[in-house]
Amino acid sequence: MIKLNAINKSYSIGKNSLHVLKGVNLDIKDGEFVSIMGSSGSGKSTLLNILGILDEYDSGEYYLGGTLIKNLNQSKAAEYRNRFIGFVFQSFNLLSFKNAVENVALPLYYQGIKRKERNRIAMEYLDRVGLTDWAHHMPSELSGGQKQRVAIARALITNPKIILADEPTGALDSVTSQEVMQLFKQVHAKGMTLIVVTHENEIANMTERIIRIKDGVIDTPSEKTNMLTGTEA
């Protein structure tokens, strides 16, 4: 599903250049559930932006679903994002002036689907995340966990190939974080590829594979120990 070959990315800071990603190689297979971990300044956010087609890279190759993602204009980049990727953010990114069902339905508005139909579909996705009774509540009336479930429903509604979740539990308490991760597990069980960016070991350990990035380089992978059996996963 995702293949990165020798990805490099630098940013200009005044007269200096900051080399953030240093020849990153990465493979994520279709249907995998992985986490990406790294400290502040590790290159984690830059890698996330490249995976989400929100930023360009300087050199190397990024293949998404077998398609080379490189030098895309804004409309083409938006097309690939809409086709392949559903985003879930730490801050939820819900529109405060729209209720839950309208927030979930928003991606379908951009696809030109009529209001009655997109709201019908949005209700189906709210049901999947257990929020049917909250469909007509505004974001200000929802808890953090409910807001994140609305955001997940919105990410799923276009049937993307990948869910890219940036610190999805960062603003939630531990119990609600577990609920959100269980929801991700249910989505993954249906065959979707999930990439969760997190700094929390407990969250990362709920994924199938942990990818660690440090100083712009992917650490040599070591198999994650299965916490239940003590054996290598």
mmCIF file of N, CA, C and O in Angstrom, residues 1-8 21 23-28 36 46-48 50-52 57 59-64 67-69 195 211 213 218:
data_model
loop_
_atom_site.group_PDB
_atom_site.id
_atom_site.type_symbol
_atom_site.label_atom_id
_atom_site.label_comp_id
_atom_site.label_asym_id
_atom_site.label_seq_id
_atom_site.Cartn_x
_atom_site.Cartn_y
_atom_site.Cartn_z
ATOM 1 N N MET A 1 0.819 -1.207 0.000
ATOM 2 C CA MET A 1 0.000 0.000 0.000
ATOM 3 C C MET A 1 0.859 1.266 0.000
ATOM 4 O O MET A 1 0.646 2.180 -0.776
ATOM 5 N N ILE A 2 1.865 1.299 0.905
ATOM 6 C CA ILE A 2 2.779 2.446 0.984
ATOM 7 C C ILE A 2 4.201 1.945 0.855
ATOM 8 O O ILE A 2 4.604 0.980 1.517
ATOM 9 N N LYS A 3 4.966 2.611 0.002
ATOM 10 C CA LYS A 3 6.383 2.282 -0.145
ATOM 11 C C LYS A 3 7.179 3.567 -0.298
ATOM 12 O O LYS A 3 6.933 4.351 -1.222
ATOM 13 N N LEU A 4 8.108 3.786 0.615
ATOM 14 C CA LEU A 4 9.008 4.922 0.548
ATOM 15 C C LEU A 4 10.412 4.416 0.251
ATOM 16 O O LEU A 4 10.906 3.500 0.920
ATOM 17 N N ASN A 5 11.030 5.019 -0.755
ATOM 18 C CA ASN A 5 12.402 4.673 -1.113
ATOM 19 C C ASN A 5 13.293 5.906 -0.971
ATOM 20 O O ASN A 5 13.130 6.895 -1.691
ATOM 21 N N ALA A 6 14.202 5.869 -0.004
ATOM 22 C CA ALA A 6 15.240 6.901 0.153
ATOM 23 C C ALA A 6 14.663 8.316 0.139
ATOM 24 O O ALA A 6 15.130 9.197 -0.578
ATOM 25 N N ILE A 7 13.645 8.534 0.976
ATOM 26 C CA ILE A 7 12.991 9.847 1.039
ATOM 27 C C ILE A 7 13.848 10.825 1.840
ATOM 28 O O ILE A 7 14.230 10.558 2.985
ATOM 29 N N ASN A 8 14.127 11.961 1.221
ATOM 30 C CA ASN A 8 14.836 13.049 1.884
ATOM 31 C C ASN A 8 13.973 14.301 1.880
ATOM 32 O O ASN A 8 13.265 14.581 0.910
ATOM 33 N N LEU A 21 14.351 14.569 7.063
ATOM 34 C CA LEU A 21 14.276 13.139 6.736
ATOM 35 C C LEU A 21 15.503 12.764 5.923
ATOM 36 O O LEU A 21 15.832 13.430 4.936
ATOM 37 N N GLY A 23 16.902 9.877 3.981
ATOM 38 C CA GLY A 23 16.913 8.601 3.271
ATOM 39 C C GLY A 23 15.982 7.572 3.867
ATOM 40 O O GLY A 23 16.358 6.404 4.044
ATOM 41 N N VAL A 24 14.759 7.969 4.168
ATOM 42 C CA VAL A 24 13.798 7.076 4.834
ATOM 43 C C VAL A 24 13.284 6.014 3.860
ATOM 44 O O VAL A 24 12.813 6.325 2.764
ATOM 45 N N ASN A 25 13.377 4.762 4.282
ATOM 46 C CA ASN A 25 12.780 3.631 3.567
ATOM 47 C C ASN A 25 11.692 3.033 4.455
ATOM 48 O O ASN A 25 11.907 2.812 5.650
ATOM 49 N N LEU A 26 10.535 2.783 3.861
ATOM 50 C CA LEU A 26 9.421 2.283 4.654
ATOM 51 C C LEU A 26 8.443 1.530 3.770
ATOM 52 O O LEU A 26 8.117 1.974 2.663
ATOM 53 N N ASP A 27 7.977 0.389 4.255
ATOM 54 C CA ASP A 27 6.942 -0.387 3.578
ATOM 55 C C ASP A 27 5.804 -0.659 4.552
ATOM 56 O O ASP A 27 6.035 -1.161 5.657
ATOM 57 N N ILE A 28 4.592 -0.313 4.152
ATOM 58 C CA ILE A 28 3.401 -0.639 4.933
ATOM 59 C C ILE A 28 2.455 -1.375 4.005
ATOM 60 O O ILE A 28 2.039 -0.846 2.975
ATOM 61 N N ILE A 36 3.512 4.880 14.388
ATOM 62 C CA ILE A 36 4.775 5.574 14.161
ATOM 63 C C ILE A 36 5.084 6.375 15.414
ATOM 64 O O ILE A 36 4.274 7.191 15.855
ATOM 65 N N THR A 46 6.980 15.523 9.826
ATOM 66 C CA THR A 46 7.308 15.674 8.405
ATOM 67 C C THR A 46 6.955 14.412 7.638
ATOM 68 O O THR A 46 6.373 14.468 6.547
ATOM 69 N N LEU A 47 7.274 13.254 8.213
ATOM 70 C CA LEU A 47 6.926 11.980 7.584
ATOM 71 C C LEU A 47 5.413 11.860 7.444
ATOM 72 O O LEU A 47 4.909 11.454 6.384
ATOM 73 N N LEU A 48 4.688 12.241 8.492
ATOM 74 C CA LEU A 48 3.229 12.196 8.460
ATOM 75 C C LEU A 48 2.681 13.063 7.326
ATOM 76 O O LEU A 48 1.792 12.645 6.583
ATOM 77 N N ILE A 50 4.111 13.964 4.580
ATOM 78 C CA ILE A 50 4.422 13.379 3.269
ATOM 79 C C ILE A 50 3.493 12.208 2.988
ATOM 80 O O ILE A 50 2.940 12.082 1.889
ATOM 81 N N LEU A 51 3.275 11.352 3.983
ATOM 82 C CA LEU A 51 2.357 10.221 3.802
ATOM 83 C C LEU A 51 0.948 10.713 3.460
ATOM 84 O O LEU A 51 0.243 10.093 2.670
ATOM 85 N N GLY A 52 0.540 11.826 4.070
ATOM 86 C CA GLY A 52 -0.794 12.366 3.847
ATOM 87 C C GLY A 52 -0.898 13.268 2.631
ATOM 88 O O GLY A 52 -1.953 13.883 2.403
ATOM 89 N N TYR A 57 8.315 15.960 -0.873
ATOM 90 C CA TYR A 57 9.659 15.560 -0.461
ATOM 91 C C TYR A 57 10.656 16.024 -1.512
ATOM 92 O O TYR A 57 10.289 16.366 -2.640
ATOM 93 N N SER A 59 13.730 14.351 -2.503
ATOM 94 C CA SER A 59 14.243 13.281 -3.368
ATOM 95 C C SER A 59 13.772 11.937 -2.838
ATOM 96 O O SER A 59 13.353 11.813 -1.688
ATOM 97 N N GLY A 60 13.867 10.924 -3.687
ATOM 98 C CA GLY A 60 13.384 9.599 -3.346
ATOM 99 C C GLY A 60 12.084 9.308 -4.087
ATOM 100 O O GLY A 60 11.731 10.003 -5.051
ATOM 101 N N GLU A 61 11.382 8.296 -3.621
ATOM 102 C CA GLU A 61 10.130 7.891 -4.268
ATOM 103 C C GLU A 61 9.098 7.505 -3.211
ATOM 104 O O GLU A 61 9.418 6.796 -2.255
ATOM 105 N N TYR A 62 7.874 7.975 -3.410
ATOM 106 C CA TYR A 62 6.750 7.609 -2.551
ATOM 107 C C TYR A 62 5.671 7.002 -3.431
ATOM 108 O O TYR A 62 5.102 7.675 -4.287
ATOM 109 N N TYR A 63 5.416 5.713 -3.211
ATOM 110 C CA TYR A 63 4.355 5.007 -3.937
ATOM 111 C C TYR A 63 3.180 4.771 -3.003
ATOM 112 O O TYR A 63 3.334 4.228 -1.908
ATOM 113 N N LEU A 64 2.002 5.168 -3.443
ATOM 114 C CA LEU A 64 0.775 4.965 -2.700
ATOM 115 C C LEU A 64 -0.177 4.148 -3.564
ATOM 116 O O LEU A 64 -0.604 4.606 -4.634
ATOM 117 N N THR A 67 0.974 3.910 -7.108
ATOM 118 C CA THR A 67 1.098 5.155 -7.871
ATOM 119 C C THR A 67 2.205 6.016 -7.285
ATOM 120 O O THR A 67 2.253 6.240 -6.062
ATOM 121 N N LEU A 68 3.096 6.512 -8.126
ATOM 122 C CA LEU A 68 4.160 7.402 -7.672
ATOM 123 C C LEU A 68 3.560 8.762 -7.333
ATOM 124 O O LEU A 68 2.929 9.406 -8.170
ATOM 125 N N ILE A 69 3.752 9.176 -6.086
ATOM 126 C CA ILE A 69 3.251 10.473 -5.616
ATOM 127 C C ILE A 69 4.409 11.460 -5.639
ATOM 128 O O ILE A 69 5.289 11.432 -4.777
ATOM 129 N N ILE A 195 -2.657 3.813 10.144
ATOM 130 C CA ILE A 195 -1.361 4.326 10.586
ATOM 131 C C ILE A 195 -1.633 5.325 11.696
ATOM 132 O O ILE A 195 -2.261 6.364 11.473
ATOM 133 N N ILE A 211 6.754 1.455 14.256
ATOM 134 C CA ILE A 211 7.829 2.037 13.439
ATOM 135 C C ILE A 211 8.393 3.214 14.216
ATOM 136 O O ILE A 211 7.657 4.148 14.561
ATOM 137 N N ILE A 213 11.048 6.403 14.539
ATOM 138 C CA ILE A 213 11.881 7.317 13.783
ATOM 139 C C ILE A 213 12.687 8.178 14.754
ATOM 140 O O ILE A 213 12.161 8.647 15.773
ATOM 141 N N ILE A 218 14.558 5.958 10.096
ATOM 142 C CA ILE A 218 13.772 4.876 10.686
ATOM 143 C C ILE A 218 14.721 3.943 11.420
ATOM 144 O O ILE A 218 15.696 3.441 10.846
#
